[in-house]
Amino acid sequence: MGDLQLVKKFKVNDGFFGRYEKLVKDVVLPYQEKALNDQIEGADKSHCIENFRMAAEKLKTGKCDGEFYGMVFQDSDVAKWLEGVAYSLTQYPDAELERRCDEIIDLIGEAQQEDGYLNTYFTVKAPDQRWTNLQEAHELYCAGHMMEAAVAYAECTGKVKLLDIMCGMADHIYKRFIEDGAEGYPGHPEIELALLRMYRCTKKEKYKELALHFINVRGVDSDYFCKEKERRKWTVWGADPEDKECMQCNAPVREQKKATGHAVRAVYLYTGMADAAMETGDTTLTEACKTLWNNITQCRMYVTGGIGSAYEGEAFTEDYHLPNDTAYAETCAAIGLIFFANKMLYLERNRKYADIMERALYNGVLAGMQLDGTRFFYVNPLETLPGISGKAKTHKHALPVRPKWFACACCPPNVARMLSSVSEYAWHLTQDTLFSNLYIDGTLDLTENFGGKIILETAYPYNHIISYKFAPIKETMYVPLAIRIPAWSKNTKILLNGKPVEYEMKSGYAYIFGEYRAEDIITIELDMEVKRVYTSSRVAANTGKAALQRGPLVYCAEGVDNENDVLSLSLKKDGKITLSEYMPDKLCGIQELYAEGYREVVSDDLYSYDAPVTKECQITLVPYYSWGNRGLNQMRVWIPIS
């Protein structure tokens, strides 16, 4: 069953993610629609829709009023927004919203050139420079995102106009790079995974062929971008073609051993590679993906699931270089890591992929959006200090409060499409097994597959009990069910109607095969004891420190809860950690942690010969995803141990 079929068949209930899906519908998508139309007062201008209007006008009349505005990849913001809308419409049909989307799609069609080419930057601003700057100009990247939107909109609404438009663009690209034999590959990978989605939707083999082409030629000529720069004589932002690791072209993809360069580009590429390996059975590609996955998750990933340690190039740096206050950890990169994990799960049914998918979702992604859905983080540091964060030259990227919008606004619509399609990651259905990867409260309609529905009920991530209820159409339904048991749950109970049930543990999944009646309930009781998390001693930033985690949630200390000073705090070694009751009215519903600790009282002098006075205190911590919602204040994830 295709991924988007599960999006259509799963209805999220009023649990943790139910709030987010309604927020996306009621606030996020309308807010972002206004942003794309430059209607948010005090926010950076987007101009996305206007760029399409100008492109359409120029194709119709030969000229247009105004100039292209925004990043060279500005079109992709519209694409991601449309994709998010498509998923949301499966949960909450909205004829008026769909009508406005159809109008935007009509406009996109009017901006398409006769040969199928679609890109407003080159239509409006640089019509004579098409395909001359693959390194910087993001033509293939923008096309990929619009292809993803086209597939989503077709499969979720049944309307194929955007799909037809993007088939025209895909055919144009195929002619250039396959039939005409043009050299090159994307500076920013994305189209690889998009073409595979197009292939599965349309059944056109040439789209798979084109995806494999871009994967297979990447890095074979590692000097391609250097040669391209010599030919083109123009630049977008002066990117260095000699920095081959930045664009993952330092070697053919099967020979790459470490995740390097721009983190979003990397995980988008790896997602396409894993998807291609699944489609073709190419074991060399599979092994390359496993090698890169292990390097990311064992050497280059933050405890929040964030990736990309450096502002320079928004990039991976070196193994174990994970600074907290200057972390980049772009929201899009956490989303891309989820894409990669999701495809790796199809290659290998191992909970380690779903565990990371969950970590990145609950921490790295959710932190990227304010709880009210109207402000967003591009960068997700693990420590902030007002007066330094967002101000010092080395910390200008690590903002301590979320802006309304960005000149480079890739992250906000990416969050919207991720949250509105969460069921794609929560469930996988193969020919013989239903896999439960994430615990999302809702109803999965599998009447056509197993003769009934499965209702997952839970107050997760704040409650440890997950219930699977069955609603057969007839007297019983047979369901081969595999449920992920997270690595952090050391003592897990699996029950059927309150009694132990037979199951087989395999690679972190509990396989349960049974025939169920309407009154049957499988219950998972997870061990959600608060854990102290420690890093390797090779991570210099975290030496002598610990982070606190409960279930999938990483916690942090904010100044607003701790006398406006988290830097003087330390955790008592083996000290008691208690959990508050659920607070429905605080930060949209959380549980706090209270840890025994110490506070150092030091001199105001920069340096002092007097030893600090230490006193016992209670440290209050909140879930990392909820930080930054109560004004400007300090925040710290990793806390020293005393």
XYZ file of C-alpha atoms in Angstrom:
642
model
C 0.000 0.000 0.000
C 1.328 3.445 -0.907
C 2.365 5.758 1.916
C -0.313 8.340 1.175
C -3.035 5.700 1.260
C -2.358 5.355 4.978
C -2.537 9.143 5.338
C -6.031 8.932 3.869
C -7.040 5.927 5.962
C -5.861 7.224 9.351
C -7.920 9.778 11.265
C -6.099 11.432 14.132
C -8.173 11.738 17.293
C -8.073 14.437 19.960
C -4.762 13.392 21.476
C -1.358 15.046 21.441
C -1.071 15.140 17.662
C -4.773 15.808 17.277
C -4.108 19.248 18.733
C -1.292 19.782 16.248
C -3.338 18.657 13.245
C -6.134 21.047 14.221
C -3.579 23.789 14.799
C -2.181 23.220 11.312
C -5.704 23.403 9.862
C -6.976 26.371 11.863
C -3.840 28.483 12.297
C -0.674 27.312 10.559
C -1.914 26.884 6.997
C -3.998 30.098 6.991
C -1.106 32.022 8.584
C 1.347 30.695 6.017
C -1.053 31.447 3.168
C -1.049 35.060 4.327
C 2.742 35.012 4.557
C 3.048 33.702 0.993
C 0.853 36.637 -0.056
C 2.868 39.196 1.991
C -0.016 39.852 4.384
C 1.748 39.344 7.755
C 2.457 42.731 9.291
C 6.004 43.082 10.579
C 7.208 39.830 8.994
C 9.809 39.347 6.278
C 8.209 39.523 2.848
C 7.723 36.254 0.931
C 6.408 37.407 -2.474
C 5.962 33.750 -3.492
C 2.516 34.056 -5.032
C 3.414 37.362 -6.671
C 6.439 35.707 -8.300
C 4.105 33.204 -9.958
C 1.771 36.000 -11.055
C 4.655 37.875 -12.645
C 5.925 34.759 -14.395
C 2.455 34.064 -15.800
C 2.108 37.690 -16.924
C 5.499 37.632 -18.636
C 4.695 34.436 -20.538
C 1.379 35.917 -21.645
C 2.441 39.453 -22.582
C 6.215 39.283 -22.892
C 6.767 41.577 -19.913
C 5.714 42.027 -16.294
C 5.500 44.784 -13.739
C 7.856 44.301 -10.843
C 10.890 42.158 -10.181
C 11.428 38.692 -8.813
C 11.814 38.845 -5.044
C 13.211 36.350 -2.582
C 15.526 33.391 -2.596
C 16.306 31.592 -5.821
C 14.289 28.665 -4.416
C 11.287 30.773 -3.389
C 8.901 28.585 -5.443
C 9.494 25.683 -3.064
C 7.686 27.472 -0.215
C 4.457 27.384 -2.224
C 5.033 23.725 -3.053
C 5.486 22.665 0.566
C 2.458 24.684 1.621
C 0.311 23.006 -1.051
C 1.555 19.616 0.073
C 0.664 20.390 3.667
C -2.816 21.509 2.601
C -3.322 18.278 0.659
C -2.651 16.163 3.745
C -4.783 18.392 5.939
C -7.729 18.086 3.558
C -7.798 14.319 4.135
C -8.422 14.965 7.821
C -10.547 18.091 7.526
C -12.240 18.651 4.147
C -12.523 22.368 3.416
C -14.073 23.352 0.099
C -13.048 26.994 0.365
C -9.414 26.188 1.155
C -9.367 23.660 -1.672
C -10.778 26.282 -4.040
C -7.976 28.697 -3.150
C -5.422 25.949 -3.712
C -6.950 25.212 -7.098
C -6.566 28.887 -8.015
C -2.899 28.789 -7.030
C -2.447 25.624 -9.104
C -4.087 27.383 -12.052
C -1.586 30.208 -11.604
C 1.308 27.732 -11.460
C 0.079 26.261 -14.739
C 0.018 29.720 -16.310
C 3.646 30.202 -15.210
C 4.779 27.039 -16.997
C 6.602 27.475 -20.285
C 5.602 25.630 -23.452
C 8.439 23.113 -23.165
C 7.313 22.172 -19.650
C 9.890 24.275 -17.807
C 8.653 25.793 -14.542
C 10.645 28.161 -12.346
C 9.679 31.758 -11.606
C 13.237 32.951 -10.896
C 14.397 32.087 -14.393
C 11.176 33.039 -16.131
C 11.060 36.487 -14.521
C 14.683 37.336 -13.747
C 17.117 35.247 -15.789
C 15.397 33.686 -18.801
C 18.681 33.146 -20.659
C 20.382 31.317 -17.783
C 18.253 28.182 -17.445
C 20.212 25.078 -16.409
C 23.542 26.910 -16.319
C 23.989 26.950 -12.529
C 22.962 23.611 -11.042
C 25.173 24.233 -8.034
C 23.378 27.298 -6.729
C 20.168 27.922 -8.652
C 18.049 25.117 -7.188
C 16.005 24.470 -10.342
C 15.920 20.731 -9.671
C 15.241 21.306 -5.971
C 12.227 23.524 -6.689
C 10.969 21.043 -9.273
C 11.271 18.234 -6.742
C 9.233 19.996 -4.090
C 6.530 20.870 -6.599
C 6.480 17.234 -7.741
C 5.936 16.128 -4.147
C 3.086 18.621 -3.836
C 1.601 17.358 -7.098
C 1.620 13.725 -5.954
C 0.141 14.626 -2.576
C -2.581 16.811 -4.059
C -3.535 14.157 -6.625
C -3.650 11.290 -4.167
C -5.373 13.246 -1.395
C -7.947 15.173 -3.460
C -8.161 13.197 -6.707
C -7.328 16.348 -8.700
C -4.500 15.875 -11.192
C -3.919 19.312 -12.725
C -0.774 19.968 -10.693
C 0.377 16.416 -11.374
C -0.039 17.004 -15.108
C 1.921 20.240 -14.816
C 4.765 18.501 -13.033
C 4.743 15.578 -15.434
C 5.462 18.239 -18.046
C 8.404 19.514 -15.998
C 9.654 15.987 -15.293
C 9.475 15.171 -19.000
C 11.425 18.347 -19.748
C 14.128 17.341 -17.250
C 14.201 13.777 -18.613
C 14.740 15.069 -22.137
C 17.592 17.298 -21.061
C 19.516 14.917 -18.812
C 18.660 11.526 -20.323
C 17.686 11.949 -23.973
C 19.985 14.894 -24.713
C 22.686 13.649 -22.342
C 23.327 16.916 -20.493
C 25.879 16.641 -17.713
C 25.221 17.503 -14.117
C 23.339 16.689 -10.964
C 21.495 18.773 -8.351
C 23.440 21.175 -6.175
C 20.688 20.666 -3.607
C 19.362 17.082 -3.668
C 15.586 16.654 -3.393
C 14.364 15.729 -6.822
C 15.652 12.185 -6.392
C 13.083 11.295 -3.739
C 10.402 13.345 -5.525
C 10.859 11.510 -8.824
C 10.409 8.190 -7.054
C 7.127 9.484 -5.651
C 6.147 10.563 -9.164
C 7.042 7.101 -10.454
C 4.882 5.325 -7.891
C 1.972 7.693 -8.549
C 2.083 7.670 -12.366
C 3.745 4.269 -13.006
C 6.000 5.998 -15.566
C 9.287 4.082 -15.548
C 11.254 7.017 -16.920
C 10.778 8.937 -13.673
C 12.448 6.132 -11.745
C 15.163 6.038 -14.401
C 15.749 9.771 -13.978
C 15.904 9.483 -10.170
C 18.463 6.679 -10.411
C 20.447 8.702 -12.946
C 20.850 11.656 -10.574
C 21.855 9.317 -7.741
C 24.303 7.285 -9.808
C 26.130 10.180 -11.504
C 26.541 12.231 -8.341
C 30.203 12.554 -7.425
C 31.443 10.424 -10.318
C 32.791 13.648 -11.775
C 33.454 15.427 -8.511
C 34.740 18.461 -10.417
C 31.473 19.057 -12.260
C 30.538 22.196 -10.333
C 34.050 23.627 -10.787
C 33.734 23.213 -14.552
C 30.227 24.637 -14.478
C 31.389 27.771 -12.671
C 34.056 28.382 -15.318
C 31.395 28.207 -18.039
C 28.576 30.216 -16.530
C 30.315 33.444 -15.430
C 27.477 34.344 -13.026
C 26.599 33.463 -9.470
C 23.701 33.521 -7.023
C 25.636 33.803 -3.768
C 29.210 32.880 -4.597
C 29.203 29.278 -3.402
C 32.572 27.577 -3.557
C 32.522 24.688 -6.048
C 35.699 23.332 -4.493
C 33.749 22.559 -1.293
C 32.619 19.197 -2.621
C 31.651 17.816 0.766
C 29.130 20.645 1.184
C 27.178 19.250 -1.763
C 27.882 15.563 -1.137
C 29.726 15.197 -4.457
C 33.213 14.461 -3.129
C 32.780 10.811 -4.166
C 30.144 8.588 -5.796
C 27.317 8.033 -3.319
C 28.169 4.359 -2.717
C 31.674 5.354 -1.628
C 30.682 8.055 0.849
C 31.379 6.985 4.432
C 30.503 10.069 6.475
C 27.581 12.503 6.448
C 29.129 15.736 5.258
C 28.203 19.239 4.255
C 24.810 20.908 4.233
C 22.696 18.743 6.533
C 19.374 19.148 4.708
C 20.920 18.389 1.342
C 22.547 15.321 2.856
C 19.456 13.705 4.363
C 17.316 14.518 1.333
C 19.921 12.735 -0.795
C 20.111 9.788 1.587
C 16.316 9.540 1.596
C 16.334 9.268 -2.177
C 19.129 6.697 -2.017
C 17.254 4.548 0.506
C 14.049 4.803 -1.517
C 15.930 3.825 -4.676
C 17.491 0.872 -2.882
C 14.030 -0.280 -1.830
C 12.672 0.043 -5.370
C 15.595 -1.700 -7.071
C 16.934 -4.104 -4.462
C 20.396 -2.570 -4.925
C 22.344 -3.927 -1.936
C 25.332 -1.653 -2.549
C 23.051 1.359 -2.168
C 21.484 -0.180 0.930
C 24.881 -0.673 2.562
C 25.879 2.890 1.726
C 22.714 4.153 3.401
C 23.401 2.082 6.517
C 26.948 3.433 6.716
C 25.759 7.026 6.451
C 22.910 6.421 8.911
C 25.301 5.022 11.494
C 27.685 7.947 11.098
C 24.875 10.453 11.652
C 23.211 8.777 14.618
C 26.348 7.562 16.394
C 28.670 10.528 15.802
C 26.884 13.615 14.458
C 23.394 13.920 15.946
C 22.158 15.967 18.883
C 20.122 14.323 21.643
C 17.092 16.207 20.273
C 17.428 14.547 16.874
C 18.861 17.762 15.473
C 21.628 17.530 12.883
C 24.061 20.069 11.466
C 26.522 21.541 13.958
C 27.698 24.653 12.141
C 26.193 27.903 10.913
C 28.785 27.983 8.132
C 27.143 25.977 5.367
C 24.306 24.838 7.676
C 26.450 21.778 7.893
C 27.778 18.685 9.529
C 31.313 19.278 10.756
C 33.315 16.474 12.373
C 32.468 13.424 14.448
C 31.522 14.353 18.029
C 31.552 18.094 17.332
C 28.189 18.990 18.848
C 28.301 22.481 20.368
C 25.100 23.439 22.148
C 24.894 27.237 22.069
C 26.025 27.547 18.436
C 24.212 24.458 17.152
C 22.514 24.920 13.809
C 20.172 21.919 13.964
C 17.892 23.324 11.290
C 14.233 22.360 11.577
C 14.280 21.172 7.953
C 17.229 18.913 8.778
C 15.294 17.165 11.559
C 12.428 16.695 9.117
C 14.844 15.314 6.537
C 16.232 12.890 9.116
C 12.670 11.617 9.644
C 12.325 11.123 5.881
C 15.580 9.150 5.869
C 14.547 7.065 8.888
C 11.190 6.301 7.327
C 12.780 4.926 4.161
C 15.362 2.957 6.153
C 12.481 1.256 7.953
C 11.283 -0.063 4.609
C 14.759 -1.435 3.935
C 15.224 -2.966 7.380
C 12.534 -3.492 10.009
C 14.572 -2.338 12.965
C 13.335 -0.103 15.755
C 16.535 1.955 15.724
C 15.179 3.854 12.732
C 11.770 4.448 14.290
C 13.382 5.435 17.604
C 15.351 8.185 15.855
C 12.282 9.148 13.825
C 10.393 9.631 17.081
C 13.254 11.520 18.741
C 13.527 13.949 15.850
C 9.753 14.417 15.635
C 8.982 15.153 19.287
C 12.049 17.298 19.874
C 13.809 18.551 16.752
C 10.662 19.240 14.705
C 8.088 20.344 17.271
C 10.533 22.844 18.761
C 10.674 24.499 15.356
C 7.181 25.950 15.751
C 5.716 28.071 18.506
C 2.868 26.416 20.354
C 0.366 28.830 18.832
C 1.534 28.014 15.287
C 2.485 31.574 14.294
C 6.239 31.757 14.888
C 9.058 29.466 13.825
C 12.653 28.533 14.514
C 15.004 27.921 11.614
C 17.809 27.051 14.047
C 17.311 24.947 17.186
C 20.124 25.462 19.712
C 20.376 23.424 22.900
C 21.444 26.407 24.986
C 20.509 30.080 24.753
C 21.761 33.136 26.592
C 19.931 36.446 26.060
C 22.447 39.117 25.140
C 24.677 36.577 23.385
C 22.324 34.274 21.474
C 21.146 36.074 18.354
C 23.551 38.987 19.004
C 27.192 37.919 19.232
C 28.774 37.427 15.821
C 29.288 33.727 16.462
C 25.707 33.294 17.732
C 23.591 35.494 15.434
C 21.920 32.457 13.891
C 20.884 30.961 17.264
C 17.872 33.139 17.997
C 16.387 32.952 21.511
C 12.834 33.712 20.307
C 10.967 32.553 17.222
C 10.480 35.082 14.388
C 7.166 35.523 12.566
C 8.669 34.467 9.219
C 11.985 34.300 7.378
C 13.422 35.710 4.188
C 14.530 32.098 3.704
C 11.312 30.418 4.807
C 11.928 26.760 3.996
C 11.203 25.532 7.533
C 7.651 26.788 8.321
C 5.854 25.059 5.411
C 8.056 22.007 5.933
C 6.735 21.721 9.496
C 3.169 22.062 8.218
C 3.515 19.229 5.708
C 5.255 17.016 8.261
C 2.655 17.438 10.997
C -0.286 17.003 8.633
C 1.131 13.730 7.283
C 2.277 12.151 10.546
C 0.314 8.953 9.856
C 2.680 8.195 6.963
C 5.362 7.626 9.597
C 3.185 6.184 12.345
C 2.061 3.158 10.325
C 3.562 0.961 7.620
C 1.621 -1.750 5.848
C 3.514 -4.413 3.936
C 2.054 -7.393 2.125
C 1.887 -9.444 5.300
C 2.284 -7.168 8.354
C 0.959 -3.940 9.832
C 3.752 -2.032 11.601
C 3.002 0.434 14.380
C 6.030 2.746 14.456
C 4.718 5.751 16.389
C 1.982 5.938 19.001
C -0.474 8.420 17.497
C -3.994 8.522 18.922
C -6.427 7.773 16.091
C -8.367 5.307 13.960
C -6.877 3.336 11.069
C -9.432 2.035 8.571
C -8.166 -1.258 7.139
C -11.511 -2.665 6.112
C -10.189 -3.517 2.649
C -7.109 -5.229 4.079
C -8.147 -6.931 7.299
C -11.905 -6.468 7.463
C -12.111 -3.755 10.075
C -10.555 -0.822 11.896
C -7.882 -0.421 14.560
C -8.339 2.308 17.139
C -5.169 3.395 18.897
C -5.950 5.151 22.175
C -3.280 6.822 24.250
C -2.323 9.985 26.116
C 1.269 9.485 24.946
C 3.850 11.046 25.244
C 2.756 11.941 28.779
C 1.188 8.563 29.558
C 2.834 5.170 29.231
C -0.205 3.123 28.162
C -1.047 2.480 24.500
C -4.183 0.524 23.633
C -5.022 -1.102 20.305
C -8.740 -1.738 19.986
C -10.321 -3.695 17.150
C -13.518 -2.973 15.252
C -14.176 -5.854 12.829
C -16.850 -5.542 10.170
C -17.810 -9.155 10.726
C -17.396 -11.224 13.868
C -13.583 -11.224 13.847
C -10.614 -9.722 12.013
C -7.151 -11.212 11.579
C -4.329 -8.708 11.964
C -0.602 -9.524 11.812
C 0.625 -6.634 13.991
C 4.201 -5.576 14.759
C 4.540 -2.924 17.472
C 7.754 -0.999 18.073
C 9.019 -1.189 21.648
C 11.354 1.799 22.174
C 14.904 1.130 23.325
C 14.369 3.445 26.309
C 11.540 1.242 27.637
C 13.498 -1.328 29.617
C 10.534 -3.042 31.284
C 7.589 -3.296 28.896
C 4.360 -5.207 29.413
C 2.331 -6.472 26.461
C -1.171 -7.655 27.313
C -4.252 -8.951 25.532
C -7.418 -8.206 27.483
C -5.339 -7.653 30.603
C -3.370 -10.896 30.368
C 0.105 -11.628 28.968
C 0.026 -12.441 25.261
C 2.387 -14.489 23.156
C 4.633 -12.447 20.896
C 8.002 -12.619 19.184
C 10.562 -9.844 19.628
C 12.502 -9.177 16.479
C 14.762 -6.146 15.987
C 12.827 -4.159 18.568
C 9.327 -4.960 17.268
C 6.842 -7.174 19.088
C 5.158 -9.371 16.470
C 1.672 -10.423 17.536
C -0.496 -12.552 15.277
C -4.110 -13.026 16.191
C -7.769 -12.958 15.293
C -9.684 -10.345 17.226
C -13.246 -9.600 18.229
C -14.708 -6.172 18.892
C -14.058 -6.355 22.626
C -10.376 -7.342 22.309
C -7.658 -4.885 23.376
C -3.896 -5.178 23.057
C -2.242 -2.978 25.674
C 1.366 -1.836 25.733
C 2.625 -0.552 29.085
C 5.909 1.269 28.527
C 8.579 1.989 31.084
C 8.701 5.779 31.148
C 11.019 6.228 34.098
C 13.007 9.456 33.766
C 16.429 8.721 32.295
C 19.683 10.592 32.667
C 21.324 10.762 29.260
C 25.102 10.987 28.899
C 27.246 11.525 25.820
C 30.582 10.140 24.821
C 33.514 11.884 26.517
C 34.582 12.841 22.991
C 31.749 15.407 22.913
C 33.604 18.255 24.586
C 30.522 20.435 25.092
C 28.868 17.832 27.321
C 31.748 16.673 29.513
C 30.485 16.211 33.064
C 26.892 16.943 32.060
C 23.649 15.051 31.675
C 20.348 15.620 29.924
C 17.017 14.373 31.218
C 14.581 12.402 29.092
C 11.208 10.835 29.817
C 9.763 8.640 27.124
C 10.521 10.333 23.803
C 10.749 13.807 25.335
C 14.050 15.524 26.029
C 13.747 18.149 28.772
C 15.432 21.509 29.299
C 15.713 24.118 32.043
C 14.451 27.624 31.273
C 15.332 30.723 33.238
C 11.688 31.651 33.756
C 11.276 28.584 36.019
C 14.697 28.840 37.688
C 15.254 32.357 39.054
C 16.251 33.545 35.552
C 19.592 31.770 35.832
C 20.210 28.260 34.525
C 23.988 28.646 34.165
C 24.625 28.339 37.899
C 22.624 25.112 38.186
C 23.967 21.582 38.507
C 22.242 18.248 38.951
C 22.853 16.336 42.166
C 24.533 13.066 41.276
C 21.960 10.314 41.870
C 19.577 12.979 43.127
C 15.846 12.449 43.155
C 13.848 13.399 40.070
C 10.083 13.733 40.363
C 7.350 14.218 37.807
C 4.530 16.713 38.109
C 0.918 15.951 37.447
C -0.217 16.676 33.921
C -0.780 20.426 33.582
C -3.352 20.951 30.828
C -3.208 24.740 31.034
C 0.579 25.138 30.947
C 2.325 25.299 27.575
C -0.660 23.588 25.920
C -0.398 20.654 28.304
C 2.859 19.339 29.769
C 4.399 17.519 32.694
C 7.362 19.182 34.396
C 10.356 17.462 35.922
C 11.773 18.505 39.303
C 15.381 17.484 39.890
C 17.419 17.819 43.059
C 20.370 20.052 42.368
C 22.617 22.860 43.408
C 22.972 26.533 42.631
C 26.348 28.236 42.752
C 26.431 31.787 44.072
C 29.531 33.491 42.695
C 31.078 36.925 42.718
C 30.000 39.416 40.077
C 33.655 39.859 39.176
C 34.790 38.294 35.921
C 37.422 36.350 37.881
C 37.607 35.774 41.612
C 39.829 33.959 44.125
C 36.825 33.237 46.324
C 35.260 29.810 45.914
C 31.574 29.955 44.983
C 28.992 29.245 47.642
C 26.812 26.260 46.751
C 23.288 25.736 47.992
C 20.772 23.008 47.345
C 17.848 23.803 45.089
C 15.167 22.268 42.935
C 15.647 22.457 39.184
C 12.471 22.719 37.123
C 12.566 21.356 33.581
C 10.040 21.449 30.740
C 9.920 19.497 27.457
C 12.420 20.892 24.958
C 9.754 21.298 22.280
C 7.931 23.785 24.533
C 10.848 26.123 25.239
C 10.837 29.738 24.062
C 7.087 30.204 24.466
C 7.242 32.485 27.504
C 9.377 35.362 26.356
C 13.093 35.962 26.243
C 14.999 33.848 28.762
C 17.844 31.413 29.221
C 17.604 27.750 28.241
C 19.863 24.751 28.701
C 19.483 21.052 27.834
C 22.803 19.694 29.123
C 23.295 20.426 32.822
C 26.493 19.867 34.841
C 26.503 17.069 37.410
C 27.761 17.735 40.965
